[in-house]
């Protein structure tokens, strides 16, 4: 029996060797990838130094070379990851075993007990439970439903959404005949956000289960994918986390469709590449992953960072850190690129996308403090570094561009000296490096876009071309490249602003992600991007003043900055998104041949009443079932005297002035205890001519 | 002497029941039945009887109560809870969660009003109703299995 198997009390003889996660040459893979990246970076840095130092290197030019080298190293790792991914996809190889890719063939039923956990915070209950039901029905169709329970872990603070969640839960249990299979609990105090929510679950109910599959509020997974993940866990006793690559889907705005398209086309390439060199040290992305419960409890209780937020306090981006602690304790974390049937949703527009990034930025910047913490594996540190750099690279690119502008400005102020101070036989002629500059430009752009272009071509030349819109996949690819080129400078500015904001001590709140196809009004886009436009205009004027050629060199970046509000406005349009769909642009296989789970999700979402969540308190007062259900879901406890008095005062206000008169906090207060029915609230008030408002009686 | 003080002192209640108290009993029974979506005269009469009996027998502890309404609410709760306990064979029907859970189950089972006339009926054999309730019982969470998830340390000594 192996160590890991012994750790789990599993006999090696019972393990299915065909799904064993292991592969040859782990060290060689990393040497190849990082060796190639270092080599390419060194070459690019040398080329840059050659171009800038042709005449003589100024201090500012040295700064430019330094920033360029750091940024180039970053993109070259991504480039070689993509190249490896293309190779693996092209030859149909498994990224881990390097053998021919085969579907997982399970031998027998699952032996483990699993739970799907869905932490939610002020999310649309209709959407959450539609996703749960789609996944549940798919799981039931596999015949393995007995091996799974579902748990909705609510951290919701909005009183109306809270009650709607309870009612949706009861309806799901009744409709699916899943009483005792789908559970619901709400935390009274939502300390430590999502990680605290999971921690509380782990400390109360999780030990009923061997593994937990963590969902996001917008996650949907196929039954096959979930069963396969549980099967892989059973047969790899040293695995702590197995991550599936979630595909973004379901949104219709142009912005979301572009991202969905490129994630579907290029995402598998990058996943395969990452899995190739990360192997058992892969990362955890926070959802659509299966986790070994006992290992998670034993080694993933997050520390609290010293100091104040945003860099100190509770760890916000918990997923990377949990994976690092798993690895530290000896458990393996795997990314399985071929695990299909795993979906998530994207923010519908650039502003919501940026809002999400702002939250992630704060979390990822905290990881800088963990980079040198003792005990973590080198690859875990690399994941932390990559997380930091996913936002930190933006200010570095910005600094690179600004320093280039300053260097160009300095150069134009210099008078060229053909005869330097020391004695020479011949005049020192200016050296033309325009060819090298062109090579460097092509080299850099190539590193950024070549893997993506190859991924698009592979889809275009592949058998599944029709699923991506047929020949229009090429047009989609070209338009996506143009769009991302224009969007990149906007994100660079926004990310730079976020990083600056975090480093200067500002922190963000915790808001639910926008999950509807919401457009952005032009005024809102203009207001959000006004600083970026001004910067773009000033920068353009300076560049034009400095050197016309330099202005044209910068023009793609300046165009992105100046056009930011228009780009945000048009890309958030649902009508344009749908028009693109009709033109077969940015089409994904999920749209052309919708999987059963997504079809169910769409059906359930369409069936949901097209209205906002009702007033939860009013619902409890009027609807006996909702009232009883709410009482049943509250923890058994008695209010102290002070609370009794406070609640009494709120009820008095409610009876005299109606539901609308109560604040959110007052509603939360009385909802934290069994709610009186209308008759009791109004008892003794009939003679006082203090009626409830018309809409609440 | 008011109705309340009479009740609190434990006098025989029936002799003193005023029209106002009769109306209060009636309204209380109606409110409680409405919270179970029951609109049935026999059920209403049964609950009225239960409330009256509770007051007559002085079975409600009145010292902690502030009003006749509280006394009647407690009596109604206890009467229904004891009926649920007899019906289901479960003892946890008196607590707030257990009572609410039974109420949920009854409301679900009685959505077509099929069980309204059997509400609080202690004469009838209620095995079929008990079965219907057991089918509709909600289970928000499994039993708690507590454990501690220790916080990891970033301290150098702890790591070594």
GROMACS .gro file of N, CA and C in nm, chain A residues 373-451:
model
  237
  373UNK      N    1   0.675   3.323   0.246
  373UNK     CA    2   0.637   3.256   0.372
  373UNK      C    3   0.697   3.115   0.374
  374UNK      N    4   0.740   3.068   0.491
  374UNK     CA    5   0.810   2.940   0.496
  374UNK      C    6   0.719   2.820   0.465
  375UNK      N    7   0.780   2.721   0.405
  375UNK     CA    8   0.712   2.592   0.390
  375UNK      C    9   0.641   2.568   0.259
  376UNK      N   10   0.609   2.673   0.184
  376UNK     CA   11   0.537   2.652   0.059
  376UNK      C   12   0.629   2.594  -0.049
  377UNK      N   13   0.568   2.515  -0.140
  377UNK     CA   14   0.644   2.458  -0.250
  377UNK      C   15   0.679   2.568  -0.351
  378UNK      N   16   0.789   2.548  -0.427
  378UNK     CA   17   0.829   2.652  -0.524
  378UNK      C   18   0.717   2.686  -0.623
  379UNK      N   19   0.645   2.582  -0.670
  379UNK     CA   20   0.541   2.611  -0.768
  379UNK      C   21   0.422   2.686  -0.706
  380UNK      N   22   0.399   2.661  -0.578
  380UNK     CA   23   0.294   2.739  -0.510
  380UNK      C   24   0.335   2.885  -0.506
  381UNK      N   25   0.463   2.909  -0.479
  381UNK     CA   26   0.513   3.047  -0.479
  381UNK      C   27   0.499   3.108  -0.618
  382UNK      N   28   0.524   3.024  -0.719
  382UNK     CA   29   0.509   3.074  -0.856
  382UNK      C   30   0.364   3.112  -0.884
  383UNK      N   31   0.270   3.029  -0.835
  383UNK     CA   32   0.129   3.063  -0.854
  383UNK      C   33   0.095   3.195  -0.785
  384UNK      N   34   0.150   3.214  -0.664
  384UNK     CA   35   0.128   3.342  -0.596
  384UNK      C   36   0.182   3.457  -0.682
  385UNK      N   37   0.304   3.435  -0.733
  385UNK     CA   38   0.368   3.539  -0.814
  385UNK      C   39   0.286   3.568  -0.940
  386UNK      N   40   0.236   3.460  -1.001
  386UNK     CA   41   0.155   3.480  -1.122
  386UNK      C   42   0.026   3.555  -1.088
  387UNK      N   43  -0.029   3.525  -0.971
  387UNK     CA   44  -0.150   3.596  -0.929
  387UNK      C   45  -0.121   3.744  -0.909
  388UNK      N   46  -0.008   3.774  -0.846
  388UNK     CA   47   0.030   3.914  -0.826
  388UNK      C   48   0.053   3.981  -0.962
  389UNK      N   49   0.124   3.907  -1.048
  389UNK     CA   50   0.160   3.965  -1.178
  389UNK      C   51   0.040   3.981  -1.271
  390UNK      N   52  -0.066   3.904  -1.248
  390UNK     CA   53  -0.182   3.920  -1.335
  390UNK      C   54  -0.240   4.061  -1.321
  391UNK      N   55  -0.210   4.126  -1.209
  391UNK     CA   56  -0.248   4.268  -1.195
  391UNK      C   57  -0.124   4.357  -1.196
  392UNK      N   58  -0.017   4.308  -1.135
  392UNK     CA   59   0.106   4.388  -1.126
  392UNK      C   60   0.169   4.415  -1.260
  393UNK      N   61   0.142   4.331  -1.359
  393UNK     CA   62   0.204   4.354  -1.490
  393UNK      C   63   0.148   4.480  -1.556
  394UNK      N   64   0.025   4.517  -1.521
  394UNK     CA   65  -0.035   4.636  -1.584
  394UNK      C   66   0.043   4.763  -1.552
  395UNK      N   67   0.067   4.792  -1.423
  395UNK     CA   68   0.147   4.911  -1.398
  395UNK      C   69   0.288   4.902  -1.458
  396UNK      N   70   0.339   4.779  -1.468
  396UNK     CA   71   0.473   4.765  -1.528
  396UNK      C   72   0.469   4.800  -1.678
  397UNK      N   73   0.364   4.754  -1.746
  397UNK     CA   74   0.351   4.792  -1.889
  397UNK      C   75   0.334   4.943  -1.901
  398UNK      N   76   0.254   4.997  -1.810
  398UNK     CA   77   0.231   5.142  -1.815
  398UNK      C   78   0.362   5.217  -1.792
  399UNK      N   79   0.440   5.170  -1.694
  399UNK     CA   80   0.569   5.234  -1.668
  399UNK      C   81   0.662   5.220  -1.787
  400UNK      N   82   0.655   5.103  -1.851
  400UNK     CA   83   0.738   5.081  -1.969
  400UNK      C   84   0.703   5.183  -2.078
  401UNK      N   85   0.573   5.201  -2.100
  401UNK     CA   86   0.531   5.293  -2.205
  401UNK      C   87   0.563   5.438  -2.168
  402UNK      N   88   0.542   5.470  -2.041
  402UNK     CA   89   0.572   5.608  -1.999
  402UNK      C   90   0.722   5.636  -2.007
  403UNK      N   91   0.801   5.538  -1.961
  403UNK     CA   92   0.946   5.560  -1.967
  403UNK      C   93   0.994   5.566  -2.111
  404UNK      N   94   0.926   5.492  -2.201
  404UNK     CA   95   0.962   5.501  -2.343
  404UNK      C   96   0.932   5.641  -2.396
  405UNK      N   97   0.819   5.695  -2.351
  405UNK     CA   98   0.783   5.831  -2.396
  405UNK      C   99   0.887   5.931  -2.348
  406UNK      N  100   0.924   5.916  -2.220
  406UNK     CA  101   1.024   6.010  -2.165
  406UNK      C  102   1.159   5.993  -2.237
  407UNK      N  103   1.196   5.868  -2.260
  407UNK     CA  104   1.324   5.842  -2.328
  407UNK      C  105   1.324   5.902  -2.468
  408UNK      N  106   1.210   5.890  -2.537
  408UNK     CA  107   1.201   5.947  -2.672
  408UNK      C  108   1.209   6.099  -2.667
  409UNK      N  109   1.141   6.153  -2.566
  409UNK     CA  110   1.144   6.298  -2.549
  409UNK      C  111   1.287   6.345  -2.524
  410UNK      N  112   1.359   6.273  -2.438
  410UNK     CA  113   1.498   6.309  -2.409
  410UNK      C  114   1.582   6.302  -2.536
  411UNK      N  115   1.561   6.197  -2.612
  411UNK     CA  116   1.642   6.178  -2.733
  411UNK      C  117   1.621   6.290  -2.834
  412UNK      N  118   1.497   6.340  -2.841
  412UNK     CA  119   1.472   6.448  -2.938
  412UNK      C  120   1.537   6.578  -2.894
  413UNK      N  121   1.561   6.590  -2.761
  413UNK     CA  122   1.623   6.713  -2.711
  413UNK      C  123   1.775   6.710  -2.731
  414UNK      N  124   1.828   6.588  -2.753
  414UNK     CA  125   1.974   6.577  -2.767
  414UNK      C  126   2.018   6.617  -2.907
  415UNK      N  127   2.130   6.682  -2.913
  415UNK     CA  128   2.189   6.713  -3.043
  415UNK      C  129   2.293   6.605  -3.069
  416UNK      N  130   2.283   6.545  -3.185
  416UNK     CA  131   2.375   6.434  -3.210
  416UNK      C  132   2.517   6.485  -3.229
  417UNK      N  133   2.608   6.418  -3.161
  417UNK     CA  134   2.749   6.460  -3.169
  417UNK      C  135   2.825   6.360  -3.255
  418UNK      N  136   2.870   6.407  -3.368
  418UNK     CA  137   2.947   6.317  -3.458
  418UNK      C  138   3.090   6.299  -3.407
  419UNK      N  139   3.135   6.398  -3.327
  419UNK     CA  140   3.272   6.390  -3.275
  419UNK      C  141   3.268   6.395  -3.124
  420UNK      N  142   3.267   6.280  -3.059
  420UNK     CA  143   3.260   6.277  -2.913
  420UNK      C  144   3.386   6.338  -2.852
  421UNK      N  145   3.382   6.356  -2.722
  421UNK     CA  146   3.490   6.428  -2.654
  421UNK      C  147   3.626   6.361  -2.671
  422UNK      N  148   3.629   6.227  -2.665
  422UNK     CA  149   3.758   6.161  -2.681
  422UNK      C  150   3.798   6.159  -2.830
  423UNK      N  151   3.926   6.149  -2.851
  423UNK     CA  152   3.978   6.158  -2.988
  423UNK      C  153   3.941   6.032  -3.067
  424UNK      N  154   3.886   6.050  -3.189
  424UNK     CA  155   3.862   5.937  -3.279
  424UNK      C  156   3.910   5.975  -3.417
  425UNK      N  157   3.941   5.873  -3.492
  425UNK     CA  158   3.992   5.895  -3.629
  425UNK      C  159   3.878   5.936  -3.723
  426UNK      N  160   3.759   5.882  -3.691
  426UNK     CA  161   3.646   5.904  -3.783
  426UNK      C  162   3.527   5.961  -3.707
  427UNK      N  163   3.434   6.026  -3.773
  427UNK     CA  164   3.312   6.072  -3.705
  427UNK      C  165   3.227   5.953  -3.661
  428UNK      N  166   3.150   5.971  -3.554
  428UNK     CA  167   3.063   5.862  -3.505
  428UNK      C  168   2.925   5.878  -3.570
  429UNK      N  169   2.897   5.791  -3.666
  429UNK     CA  170   2.773   5.805  -3.743
  429UNK      C  171   2.654   5.746  -3.664
  430UNK      N  172   2.535   5.809  -3.679
  430UNK     CA  173   2.417   5.749  -3.615
  430UNK      C  174   2.391   5.610  -3.672
  431UNK      N  175   2.350   5.518  -3.587
  431UNK     CA  176   2.326   5.380  -3.632
  431UNK      C  177   2.177   5.358  -3.654
  432UNK      N  178   2.145   5.305  -3.769
  432UNK     CA  179   2.003   5.277  -3.798
  432UNK      C  180   1.966   5.139  -3.744
  433UNK      N  181   1.873   5.135  -3.648
  433UNK     CA  182   1.830   5.007  -3.589
  433UNK      C  183   1.683   4.980  -3.621
  434UNK      N  184   1.632   5.039  -3.727
  434UNK     CA  185   1.489   5.023  -3.756
  434UNK      C  186   1.453   4.877  -3.784
  435UNK      N  187   1.543   4.801  -3.847
  435UNK     CA  188   1.514   4.661  -3.875
  435UNK      C  189   1.503   4.582  -3.744
  436UNK      N  190   1.600   4.607  -3.654
  436UNK     CA  191   1.597   4.536  -3.526
  436UNK      C  192   1.470   4.573  -3.447
  437UNK      N  193   1.431   4.700  -3.459
  437UNK     CA  194   1.310   4.744  -3.389
  437UNK      C  195   1.188   4.668  -3.441
  438UNK      N  196   1.187   4.652  -3.574
  438UNK     CA  197   1.076   4.581  -3.635
  438UNK      C  198   1.074   4.434  -3.589
  439UNK      N  199   1.195   4.376  -3.585
  439UNK     CA  200   1.206   4.236  -3.538
  439UNK      C  201   1.154   4.225  -3.395
  440UNK      N  202   1.194   4.321  -3.311
  440UNK     CA  203   1.153   4.319  -3.171
  440UNK      C  204   1.001   4.334  -3.159
  441UNK      N  205   0.947   4.422  -3.242
  441UNK     CA  206   0.803   4.443  -3.238
  441UNK      C  207   0.728   4.316  -3.277
  442UNK      N  208   0.773   4.258  -3.389
  442UNK     CA  209   0.708   4.137  -3.438
  442UNK      C  210   0.724   4.024  -3.336
  443UNK      N  211   0.842   4.017  -3.277
  443UNK     CA  212   0.871   3.914  -3.177
  443UNK      C  213   0.775   3.928  -3.057
  444UNK      N  214   0.762   4.050  -3.009
  444UNK     CA  215   0.678   4.074  -2.890
  444UNK      C  216   0.531   4.046  -2.922
  445UNK      N  217   0.483   4.102  -3.034
  445UNK     CA  218   0.342   4.080  -3.069
  445UNK      C  219   0.317   3.931  -3.095
  446UNK      N  220   0.416   3.868  -3.158
  446UNK     CA  221   0.404   3.724  -3.186
  446UNK      C  222   0.386   3.644  -3.059
  447UNK      N  223   0.465   3.680  -2.957
  447UNK     CA  224   0.454   3.609  -2.829
  447UNK      C  225   0.314   3.624  -2.771
  448UNK      N  226   0.254   3.740  -2.797
  448UNK     CA  227   0.122   3.766  -2.739
  448UNK      C  228   0.011   3.695  -2.814
  449UNK      N  229   0.021   3.693  -2.947
  449UNK     CA  230  -0.097   3.647  -3.022
  449UNK      C  231  -0.080   3.513  -3.096
  450UNK      N  232   0.042   3.468  -3.116
  450UNK     CA  233   0.060   3.347  -3.199
  450UNK      C  234  -0.015   3.225  -3.143
  451UNK      N  235  -0.002   3.194  -3.011
  451UNK     CA  236  -0.076   3.077  -2.963
  451UNK      C  237  -0.227   3.090  -2.985
   0.00000   0.00000   0.00000
